[in-house]
Coordinates of N, CA and C in Angstrom, one line a residue:
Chain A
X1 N 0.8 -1.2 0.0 CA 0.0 0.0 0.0 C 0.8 1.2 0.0
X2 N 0.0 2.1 -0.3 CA 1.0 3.5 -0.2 C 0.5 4.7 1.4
X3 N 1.6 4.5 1.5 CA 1.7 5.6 2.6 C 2.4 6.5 2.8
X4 N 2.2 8.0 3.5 CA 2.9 9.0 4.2 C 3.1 9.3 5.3
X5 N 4.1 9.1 6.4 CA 4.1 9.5 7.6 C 4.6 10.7 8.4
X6 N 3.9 11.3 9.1 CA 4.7 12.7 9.5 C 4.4 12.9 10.8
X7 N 4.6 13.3 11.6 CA 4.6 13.4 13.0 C 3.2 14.1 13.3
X8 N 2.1 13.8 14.0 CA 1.0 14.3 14.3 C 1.0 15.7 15.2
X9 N 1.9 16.0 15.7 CA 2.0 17.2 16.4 C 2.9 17.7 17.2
X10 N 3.8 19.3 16.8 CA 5.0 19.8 17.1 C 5.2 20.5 17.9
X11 N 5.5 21.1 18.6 CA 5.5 22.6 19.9 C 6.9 23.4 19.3
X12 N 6.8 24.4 19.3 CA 8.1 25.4 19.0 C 7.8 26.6 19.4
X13 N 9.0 27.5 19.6 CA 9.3 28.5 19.7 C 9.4 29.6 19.0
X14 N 8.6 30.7 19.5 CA 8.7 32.4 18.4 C 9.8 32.4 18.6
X15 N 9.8 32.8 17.1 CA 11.7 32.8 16.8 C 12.6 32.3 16.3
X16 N 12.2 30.8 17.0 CA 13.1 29.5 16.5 C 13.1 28.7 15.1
X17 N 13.9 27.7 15.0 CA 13.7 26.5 13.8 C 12.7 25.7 14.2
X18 N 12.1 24.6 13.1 CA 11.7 24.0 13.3 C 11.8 23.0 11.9
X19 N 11.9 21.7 12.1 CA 11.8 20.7 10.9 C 10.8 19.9 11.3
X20 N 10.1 19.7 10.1 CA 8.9 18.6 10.3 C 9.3 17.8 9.0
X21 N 9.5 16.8 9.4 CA 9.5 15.2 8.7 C 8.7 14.6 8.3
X22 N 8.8 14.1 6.9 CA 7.5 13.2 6.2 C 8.3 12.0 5.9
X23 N 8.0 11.1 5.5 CA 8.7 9.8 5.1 C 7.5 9.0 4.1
X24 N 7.7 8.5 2.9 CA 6.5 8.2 2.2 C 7.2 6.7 1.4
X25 N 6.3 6.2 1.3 CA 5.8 4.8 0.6 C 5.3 4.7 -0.5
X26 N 5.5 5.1 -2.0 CA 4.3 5.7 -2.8 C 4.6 4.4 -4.2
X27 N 3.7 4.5 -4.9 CA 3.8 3.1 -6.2 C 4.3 4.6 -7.2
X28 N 5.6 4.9 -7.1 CA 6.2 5.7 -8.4 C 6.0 7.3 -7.7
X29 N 7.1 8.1 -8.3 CA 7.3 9.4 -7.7 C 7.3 10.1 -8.5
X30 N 5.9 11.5 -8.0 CA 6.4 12.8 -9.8 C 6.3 13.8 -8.8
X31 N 7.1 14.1 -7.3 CA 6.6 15.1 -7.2 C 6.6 14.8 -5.6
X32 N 7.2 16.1 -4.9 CA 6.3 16.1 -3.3 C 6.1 17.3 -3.0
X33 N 5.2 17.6 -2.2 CA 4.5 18.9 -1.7 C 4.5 19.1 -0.4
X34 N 4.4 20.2 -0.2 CA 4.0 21.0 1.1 C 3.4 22.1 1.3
X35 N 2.1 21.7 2.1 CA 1.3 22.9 2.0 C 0.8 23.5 3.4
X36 N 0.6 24.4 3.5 CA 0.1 24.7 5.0 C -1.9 24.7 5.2
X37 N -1.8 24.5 6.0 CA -3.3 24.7 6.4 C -3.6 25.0 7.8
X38 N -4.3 26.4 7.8 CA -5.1 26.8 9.1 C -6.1 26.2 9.6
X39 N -7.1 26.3 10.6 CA -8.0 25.6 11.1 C -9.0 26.4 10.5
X40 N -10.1 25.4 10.0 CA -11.5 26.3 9.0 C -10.9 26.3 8.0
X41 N -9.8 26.6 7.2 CA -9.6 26.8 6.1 C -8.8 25.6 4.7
X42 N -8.8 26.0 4.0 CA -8.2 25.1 2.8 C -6.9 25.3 2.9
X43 N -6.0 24.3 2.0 CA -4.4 24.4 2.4 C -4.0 25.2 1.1
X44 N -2.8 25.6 1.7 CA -2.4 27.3 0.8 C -1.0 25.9 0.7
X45 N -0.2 26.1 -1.0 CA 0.9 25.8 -1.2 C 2.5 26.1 -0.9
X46 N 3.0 25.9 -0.3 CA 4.4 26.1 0.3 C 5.3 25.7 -0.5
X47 N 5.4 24.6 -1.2 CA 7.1 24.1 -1.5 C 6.6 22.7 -2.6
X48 N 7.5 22.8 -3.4 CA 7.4 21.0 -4.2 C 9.2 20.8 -4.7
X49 N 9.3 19.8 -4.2 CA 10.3 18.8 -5.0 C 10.2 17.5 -5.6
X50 N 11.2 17.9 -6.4 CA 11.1 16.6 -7.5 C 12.5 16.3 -7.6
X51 N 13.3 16.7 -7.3 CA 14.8 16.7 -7.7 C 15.3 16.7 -6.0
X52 N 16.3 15.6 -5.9 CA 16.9 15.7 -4.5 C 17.9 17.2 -4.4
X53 N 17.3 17.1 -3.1 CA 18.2 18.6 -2.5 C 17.1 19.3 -1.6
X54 N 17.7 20.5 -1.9 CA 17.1 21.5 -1.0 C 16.4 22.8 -1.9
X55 N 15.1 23.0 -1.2 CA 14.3 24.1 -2.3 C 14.1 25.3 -1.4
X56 N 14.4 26.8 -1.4 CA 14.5 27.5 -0.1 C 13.5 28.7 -0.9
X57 N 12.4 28.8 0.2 CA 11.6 29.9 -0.3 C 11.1 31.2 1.0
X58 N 12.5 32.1 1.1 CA 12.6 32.5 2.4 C 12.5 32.3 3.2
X59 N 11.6 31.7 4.6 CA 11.7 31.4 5.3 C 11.8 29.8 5.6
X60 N 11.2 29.3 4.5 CA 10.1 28.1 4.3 C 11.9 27.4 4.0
X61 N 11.9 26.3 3.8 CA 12.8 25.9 2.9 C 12.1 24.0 2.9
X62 N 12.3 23.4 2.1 CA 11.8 22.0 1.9 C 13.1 21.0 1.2
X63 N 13.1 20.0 1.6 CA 14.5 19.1 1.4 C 13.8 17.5 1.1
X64 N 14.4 17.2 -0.1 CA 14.2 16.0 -0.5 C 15.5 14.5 -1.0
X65 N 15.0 13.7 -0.3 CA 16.1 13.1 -0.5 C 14.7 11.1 -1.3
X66 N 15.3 11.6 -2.8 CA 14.4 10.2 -3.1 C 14.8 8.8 -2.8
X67 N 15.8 8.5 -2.6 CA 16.3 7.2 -2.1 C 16.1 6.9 -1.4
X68 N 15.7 8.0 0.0 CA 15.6 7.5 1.2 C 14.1 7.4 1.6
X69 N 13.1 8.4 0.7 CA 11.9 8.2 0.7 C 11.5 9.3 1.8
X70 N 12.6 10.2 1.7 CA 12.4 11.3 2.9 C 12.6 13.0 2.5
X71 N 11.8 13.7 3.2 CA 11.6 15.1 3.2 C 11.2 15.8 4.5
X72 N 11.7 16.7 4.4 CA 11.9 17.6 5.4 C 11.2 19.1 5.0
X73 N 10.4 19.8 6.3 CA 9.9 21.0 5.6 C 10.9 22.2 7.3
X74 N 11.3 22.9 6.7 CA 12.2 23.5 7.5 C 11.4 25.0 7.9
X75 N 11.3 25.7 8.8 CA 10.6 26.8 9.0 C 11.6 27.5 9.9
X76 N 12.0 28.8 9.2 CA 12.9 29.3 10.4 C 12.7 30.7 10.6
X77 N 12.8 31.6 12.1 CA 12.6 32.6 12.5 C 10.9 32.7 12.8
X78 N 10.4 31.3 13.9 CA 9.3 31.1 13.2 C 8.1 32.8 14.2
X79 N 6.8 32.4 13.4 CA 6.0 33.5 14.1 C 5.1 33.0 14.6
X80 N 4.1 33.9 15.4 CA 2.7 33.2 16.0 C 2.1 32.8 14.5
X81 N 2.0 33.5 13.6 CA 1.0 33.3 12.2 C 1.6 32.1 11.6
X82 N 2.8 30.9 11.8 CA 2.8 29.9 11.6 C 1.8 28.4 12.1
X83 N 1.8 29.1 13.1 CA 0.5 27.8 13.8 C -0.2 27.3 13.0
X84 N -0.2 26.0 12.6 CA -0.8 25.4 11.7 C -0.6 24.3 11.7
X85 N -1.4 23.7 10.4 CA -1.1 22.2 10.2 C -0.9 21.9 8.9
X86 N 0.5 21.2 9.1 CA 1.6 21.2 7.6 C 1.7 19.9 6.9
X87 N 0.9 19.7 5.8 CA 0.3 18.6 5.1 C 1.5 18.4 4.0
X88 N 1.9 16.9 4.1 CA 2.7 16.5 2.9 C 2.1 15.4 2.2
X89 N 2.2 15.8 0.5 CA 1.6 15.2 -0.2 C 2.7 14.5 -1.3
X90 N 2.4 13.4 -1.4 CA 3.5 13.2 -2.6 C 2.9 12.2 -4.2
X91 N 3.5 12.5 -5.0 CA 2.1 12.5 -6.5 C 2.8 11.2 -7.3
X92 N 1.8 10.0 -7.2 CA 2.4 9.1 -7.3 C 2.9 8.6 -9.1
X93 N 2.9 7.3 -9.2 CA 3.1 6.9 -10.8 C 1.9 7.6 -11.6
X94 N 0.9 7.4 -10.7 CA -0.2 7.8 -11.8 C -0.5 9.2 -12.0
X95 N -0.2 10.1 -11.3 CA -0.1 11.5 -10.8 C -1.3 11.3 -9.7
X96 N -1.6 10.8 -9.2 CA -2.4 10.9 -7.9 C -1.7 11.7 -6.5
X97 N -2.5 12.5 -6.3 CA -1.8 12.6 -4.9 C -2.0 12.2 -3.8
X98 N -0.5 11.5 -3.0 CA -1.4 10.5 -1.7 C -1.0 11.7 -0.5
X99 N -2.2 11.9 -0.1 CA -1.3 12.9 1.1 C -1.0 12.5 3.0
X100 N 0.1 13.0 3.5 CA -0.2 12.4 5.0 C -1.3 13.1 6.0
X101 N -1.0 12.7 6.9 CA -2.4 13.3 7.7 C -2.1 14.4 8.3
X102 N -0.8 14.8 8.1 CA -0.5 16.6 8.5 C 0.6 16.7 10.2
X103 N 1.0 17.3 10.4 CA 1.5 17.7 11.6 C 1.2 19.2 11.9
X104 N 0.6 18.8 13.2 CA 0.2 19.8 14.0 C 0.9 20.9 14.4
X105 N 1.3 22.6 14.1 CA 2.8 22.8 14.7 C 2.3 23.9 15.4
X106 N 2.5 23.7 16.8 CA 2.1 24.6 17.7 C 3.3 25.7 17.9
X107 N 3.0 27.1 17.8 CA 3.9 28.0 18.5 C 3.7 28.8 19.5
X108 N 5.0 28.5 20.3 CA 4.7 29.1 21.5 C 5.5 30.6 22.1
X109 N 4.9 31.3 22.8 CA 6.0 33.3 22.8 C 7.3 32.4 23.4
Chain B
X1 N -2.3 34.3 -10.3 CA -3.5 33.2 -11.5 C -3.3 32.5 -10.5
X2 N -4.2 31.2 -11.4 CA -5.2 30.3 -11.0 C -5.3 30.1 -9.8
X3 N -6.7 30.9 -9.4 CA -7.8 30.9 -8.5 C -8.6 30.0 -8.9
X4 N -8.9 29.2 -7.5 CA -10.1 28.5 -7.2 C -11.3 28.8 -6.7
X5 N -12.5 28.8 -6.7 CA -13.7 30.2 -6.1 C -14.5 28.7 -5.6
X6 N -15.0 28.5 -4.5 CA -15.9 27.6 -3.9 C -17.1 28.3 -3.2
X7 N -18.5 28.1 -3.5 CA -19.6 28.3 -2.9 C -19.9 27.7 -2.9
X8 N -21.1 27.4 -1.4 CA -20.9 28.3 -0.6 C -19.9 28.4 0.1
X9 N -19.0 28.9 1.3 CA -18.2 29.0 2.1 C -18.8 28.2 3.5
X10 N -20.1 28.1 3.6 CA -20.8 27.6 4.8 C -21.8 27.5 5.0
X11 N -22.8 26.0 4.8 CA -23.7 26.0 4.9 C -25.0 25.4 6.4
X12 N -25.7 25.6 6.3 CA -26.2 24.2 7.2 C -27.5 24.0 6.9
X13 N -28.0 22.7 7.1 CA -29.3 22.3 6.4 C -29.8 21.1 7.1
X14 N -31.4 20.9 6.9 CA -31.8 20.1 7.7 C -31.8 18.8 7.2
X15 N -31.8 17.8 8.4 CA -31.7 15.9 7.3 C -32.8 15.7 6.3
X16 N -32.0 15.2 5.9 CA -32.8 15.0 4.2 C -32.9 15.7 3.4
X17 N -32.6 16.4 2.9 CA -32.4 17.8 2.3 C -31.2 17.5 1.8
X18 N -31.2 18.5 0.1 CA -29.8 18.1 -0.5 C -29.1 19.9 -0.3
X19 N -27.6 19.5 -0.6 CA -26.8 20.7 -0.7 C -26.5 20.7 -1.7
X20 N -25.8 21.9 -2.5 CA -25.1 22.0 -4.2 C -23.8 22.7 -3.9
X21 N -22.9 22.2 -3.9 CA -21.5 23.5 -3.6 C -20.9 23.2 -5.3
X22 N -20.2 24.3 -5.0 CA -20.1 24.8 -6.5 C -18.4 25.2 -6.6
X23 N -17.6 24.4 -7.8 CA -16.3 24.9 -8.0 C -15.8 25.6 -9.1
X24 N -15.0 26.6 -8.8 CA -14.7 27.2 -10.2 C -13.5 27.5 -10.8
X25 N -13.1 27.2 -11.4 CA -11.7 27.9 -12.0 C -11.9 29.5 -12.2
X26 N -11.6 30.3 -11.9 CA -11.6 31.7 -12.2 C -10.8 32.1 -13.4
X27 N -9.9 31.7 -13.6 CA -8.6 32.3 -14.6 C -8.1 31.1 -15.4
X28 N -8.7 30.2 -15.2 CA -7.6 28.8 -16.0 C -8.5 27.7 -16.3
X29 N -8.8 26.9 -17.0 CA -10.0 25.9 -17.6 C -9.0 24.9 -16.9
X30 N -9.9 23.6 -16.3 CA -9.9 22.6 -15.3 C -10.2 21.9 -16.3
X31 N -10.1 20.5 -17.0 CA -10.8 19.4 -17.4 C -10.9 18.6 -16.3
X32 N -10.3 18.5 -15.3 CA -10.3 17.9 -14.2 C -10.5 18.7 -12.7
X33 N -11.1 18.5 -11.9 CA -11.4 18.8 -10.6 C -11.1 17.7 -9.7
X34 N -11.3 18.4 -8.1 CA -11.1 16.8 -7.1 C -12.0 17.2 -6.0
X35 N -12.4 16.2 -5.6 CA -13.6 16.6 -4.4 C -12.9 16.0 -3.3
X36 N -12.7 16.6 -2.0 CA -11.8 16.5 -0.9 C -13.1 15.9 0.2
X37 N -12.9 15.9 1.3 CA -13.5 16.3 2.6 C -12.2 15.7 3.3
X38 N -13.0 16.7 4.8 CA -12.0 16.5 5.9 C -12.5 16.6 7.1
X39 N -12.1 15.3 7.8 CA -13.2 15.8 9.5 C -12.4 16.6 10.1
X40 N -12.8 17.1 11.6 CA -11.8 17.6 12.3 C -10.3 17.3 13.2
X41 N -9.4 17.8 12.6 CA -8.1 17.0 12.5 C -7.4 15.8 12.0
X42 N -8.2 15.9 10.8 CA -8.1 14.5 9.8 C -7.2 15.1 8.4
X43 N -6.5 14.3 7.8 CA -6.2 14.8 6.6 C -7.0 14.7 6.1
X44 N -6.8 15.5 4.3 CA -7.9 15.2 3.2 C -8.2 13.9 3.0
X45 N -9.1 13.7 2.3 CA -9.7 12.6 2.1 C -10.1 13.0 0.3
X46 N -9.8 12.0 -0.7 CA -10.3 12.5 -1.8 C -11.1 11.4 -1.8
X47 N -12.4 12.1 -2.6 CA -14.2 11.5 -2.4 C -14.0 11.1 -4.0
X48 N -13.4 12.0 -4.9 CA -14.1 11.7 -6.1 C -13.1 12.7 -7.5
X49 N -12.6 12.2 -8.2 CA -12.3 13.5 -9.8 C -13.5 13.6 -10.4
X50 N -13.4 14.7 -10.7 CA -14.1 15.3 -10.9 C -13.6 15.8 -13.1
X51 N -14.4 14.9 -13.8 CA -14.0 15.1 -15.3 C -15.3 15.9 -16.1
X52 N -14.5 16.6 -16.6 CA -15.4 17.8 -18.0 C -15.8 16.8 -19.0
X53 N -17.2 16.4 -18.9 CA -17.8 16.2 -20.1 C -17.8 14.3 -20.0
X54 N -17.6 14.1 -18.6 CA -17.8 12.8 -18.7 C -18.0 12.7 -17.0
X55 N -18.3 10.6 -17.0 CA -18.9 10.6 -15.5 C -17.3 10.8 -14.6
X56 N -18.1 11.3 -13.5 CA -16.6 11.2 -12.3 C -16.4 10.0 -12.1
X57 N -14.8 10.4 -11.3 CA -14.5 8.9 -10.7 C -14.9 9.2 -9.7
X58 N -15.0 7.9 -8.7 CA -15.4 7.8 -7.2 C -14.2 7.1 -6.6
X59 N -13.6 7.6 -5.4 CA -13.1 6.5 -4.5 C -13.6 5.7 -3.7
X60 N -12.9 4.5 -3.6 CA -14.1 3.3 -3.0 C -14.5 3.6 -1.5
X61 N -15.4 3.3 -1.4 CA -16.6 3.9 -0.7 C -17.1 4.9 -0.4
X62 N -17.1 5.8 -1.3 CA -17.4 6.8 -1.9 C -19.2 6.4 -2.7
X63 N -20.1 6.8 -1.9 CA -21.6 6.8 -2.4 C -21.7 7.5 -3.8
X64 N -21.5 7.0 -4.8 CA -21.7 8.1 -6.3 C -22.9 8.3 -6.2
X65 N -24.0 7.8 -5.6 CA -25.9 8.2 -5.8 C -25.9 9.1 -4.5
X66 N -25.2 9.4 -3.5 CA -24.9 10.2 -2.2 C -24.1 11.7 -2.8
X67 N -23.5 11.5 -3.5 CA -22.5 12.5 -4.0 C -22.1 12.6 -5.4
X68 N -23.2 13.6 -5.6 CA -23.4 13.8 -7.0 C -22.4 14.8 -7.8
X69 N -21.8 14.2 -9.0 CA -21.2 15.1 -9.1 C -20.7 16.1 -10.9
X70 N -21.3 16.8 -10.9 CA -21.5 17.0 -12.8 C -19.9 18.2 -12.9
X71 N -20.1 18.1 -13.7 CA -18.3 18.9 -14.3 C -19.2 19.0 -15.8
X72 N -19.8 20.2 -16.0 CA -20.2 20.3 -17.2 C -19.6 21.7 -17.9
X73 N -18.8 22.3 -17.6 CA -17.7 23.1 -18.3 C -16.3 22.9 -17.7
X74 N -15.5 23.6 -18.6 CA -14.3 23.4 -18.0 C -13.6 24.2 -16.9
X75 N -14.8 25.4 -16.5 CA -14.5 26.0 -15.4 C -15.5 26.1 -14.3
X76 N -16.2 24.8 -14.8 CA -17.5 24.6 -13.4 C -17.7 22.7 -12.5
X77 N -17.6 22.6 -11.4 CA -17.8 21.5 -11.4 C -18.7 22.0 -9.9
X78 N -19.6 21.1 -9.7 CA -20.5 20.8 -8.8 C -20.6 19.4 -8.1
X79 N -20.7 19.5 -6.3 CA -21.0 18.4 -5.8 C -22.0 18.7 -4.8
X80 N -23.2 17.8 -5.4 CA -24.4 17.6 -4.7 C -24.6 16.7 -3.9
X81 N -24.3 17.1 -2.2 CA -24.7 16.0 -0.9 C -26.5 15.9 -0.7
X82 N -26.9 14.9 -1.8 CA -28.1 14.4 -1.4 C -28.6 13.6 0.0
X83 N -29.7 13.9 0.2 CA -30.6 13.1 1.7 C -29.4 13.0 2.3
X84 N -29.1 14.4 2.8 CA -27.8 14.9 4.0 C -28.3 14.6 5.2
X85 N -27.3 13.8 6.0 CA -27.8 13.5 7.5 C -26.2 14.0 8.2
X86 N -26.8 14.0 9.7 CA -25.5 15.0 9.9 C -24.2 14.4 9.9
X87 N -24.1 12.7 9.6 CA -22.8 12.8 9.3 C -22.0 12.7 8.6
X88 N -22.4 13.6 7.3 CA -22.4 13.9 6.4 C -21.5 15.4 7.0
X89 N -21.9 16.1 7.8 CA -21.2 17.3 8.3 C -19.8 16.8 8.4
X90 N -19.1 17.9 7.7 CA -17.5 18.0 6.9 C -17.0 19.1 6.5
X91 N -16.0 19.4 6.1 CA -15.4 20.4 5.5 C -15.4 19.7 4.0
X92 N -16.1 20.3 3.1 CA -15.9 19.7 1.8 C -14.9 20.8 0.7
X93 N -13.9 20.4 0.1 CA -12.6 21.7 -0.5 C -12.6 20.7 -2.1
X94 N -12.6 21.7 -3.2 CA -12.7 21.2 -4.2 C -11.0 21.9 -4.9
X95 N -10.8 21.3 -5.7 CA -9.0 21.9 -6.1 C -9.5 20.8 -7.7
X96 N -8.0 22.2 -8.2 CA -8.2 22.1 -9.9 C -6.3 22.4 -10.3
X97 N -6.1 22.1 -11.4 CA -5.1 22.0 -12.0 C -5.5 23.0 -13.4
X98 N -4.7 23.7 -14.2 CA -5.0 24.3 -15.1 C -4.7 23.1 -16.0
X99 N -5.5 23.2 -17.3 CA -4.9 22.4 -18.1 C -3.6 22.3 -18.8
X100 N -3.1 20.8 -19.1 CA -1.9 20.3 -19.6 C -0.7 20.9 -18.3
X101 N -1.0 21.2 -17.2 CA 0.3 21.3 -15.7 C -0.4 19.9 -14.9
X102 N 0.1 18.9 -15.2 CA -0.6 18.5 -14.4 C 0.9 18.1 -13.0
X103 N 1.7 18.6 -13.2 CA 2.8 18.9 -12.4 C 3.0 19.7 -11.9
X104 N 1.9 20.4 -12.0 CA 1.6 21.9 -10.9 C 0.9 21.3 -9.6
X105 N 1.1 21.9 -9.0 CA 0.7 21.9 -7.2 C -0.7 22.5 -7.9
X106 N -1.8 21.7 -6.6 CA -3.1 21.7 -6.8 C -3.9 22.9 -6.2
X107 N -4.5 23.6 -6.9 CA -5.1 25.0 -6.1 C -6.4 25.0 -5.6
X108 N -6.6 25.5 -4.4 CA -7.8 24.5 -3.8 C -8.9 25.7 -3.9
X109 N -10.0 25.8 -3.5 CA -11.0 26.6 -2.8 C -11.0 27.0 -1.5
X110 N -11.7 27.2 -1.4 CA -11.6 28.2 0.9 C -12.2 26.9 1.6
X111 N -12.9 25.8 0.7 CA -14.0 25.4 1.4 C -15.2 25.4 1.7
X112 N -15.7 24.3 2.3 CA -17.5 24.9 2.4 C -17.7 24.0 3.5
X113 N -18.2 24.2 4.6 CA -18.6 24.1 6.2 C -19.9 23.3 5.8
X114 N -20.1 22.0 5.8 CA -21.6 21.9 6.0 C -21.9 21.0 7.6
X115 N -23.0 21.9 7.8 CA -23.4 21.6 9.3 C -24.8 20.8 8.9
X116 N -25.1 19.6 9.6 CA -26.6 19.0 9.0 C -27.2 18.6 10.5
X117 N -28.4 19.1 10.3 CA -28.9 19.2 11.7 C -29.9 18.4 11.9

């Protein structure tokens, strides 16, 4: 079967780093994503890799490694207006996207 | 570009009674749409694609006579929660791709709140 796993829920610090980890299982790879989503609302897009490495979109940065079947979403200098829940999705052989069930990322002053 | 436009934003309605929420591409033709839901603190869940000019697909166990769903232009697709009972209350989010990106990140709608009472 195909799966995504990511940590259900993070605590951090205004100000600080933070990495949230996804790890995926998928039948063929075009693609992984990261998107944010608030509570009540729809998920707004952050980041995609396809190519191993690191993709940096000022604060945001996202890191892929396909052999290991691992990605990383990196958040730094973080704010209260990060609080959210950070959804990784990754698009399989068929272009389907399987997504995980999100990590919760609490910030605290 | 490509905006997604979802009405309603929030409904609520009594059992048995159907809803119509409505998706739109604003700026970019969709042959394809996707019908999400999500309980609270659940990831998405995809219900259904949503195809221009033909029937949807459904995911398995996914009610297609429960959840109706027509794509009759390439910047309109509609899903109708017939004989709604409340647990059927969801966050339902519809998302589109412009045509020929299908390597583009998926752009979603706000959403639509249904409460069934």
């Amino acid at each position: 079967g195909q799966n995504i796993d990511q940590p259900t829920e993070m605590t951090a610090t205004e100000g600080a780093i933070v990495q949230i980890n996804c790890t995926y299982q998928t039948s063929g790879f075009n693609g992984l994503f990261w998107y944010q989503q608030h509570a009540g609302e729809a998920p707004t897009f952050l980041s995609y890799n396809v190519l191993d490495g690191l993709e940096e979109k000022g604060r945001f940065s996202s890191f892929l490694s396909r052999s290991k079947g691992y990605s990383y979403l990196l958040l730094k200098e973080l704010q209260m207006k990060d609080s959210a829940s950070y959804l990784c999705a990754v698009r399989d052989s068929n272009y389907q996207l399987i997504w995980g069930a999100g990590t919760k990322l609490i910030i605290k002053p | 570009g490509a905006v997604v436009s979802q009405h309603p934003s929030r409904v609520i309605c009594k059992s048995g009674t159907s809803v119509k929420i409505e998706c739109r591409s604003l700026d970019f033709q969709a042959t394809t749409m996707f019908w999400y839901r999500q309980f609270p603190k659940k990831s998405l869940m995809l219900m259904a694609t949503s195809n221009e000019g033909s029937k949807a697909t459904y995911e398995q166990g996914v009610e297609k006579d429960k959840f109706l769903i027509n794509h009759a232009s390439l910047t309109l697709s509609t899903l109708t929660v017939t004989s709604a009972h409340p647990e059927d209350s969801s966050f339902y989010i519809c998302s589109a791709n412009p045509v020929g990106r299908d390597h583009s990140p998926l752009h979603f709608g706000n959403g639509t709140r249904l409460t069934v009472t």
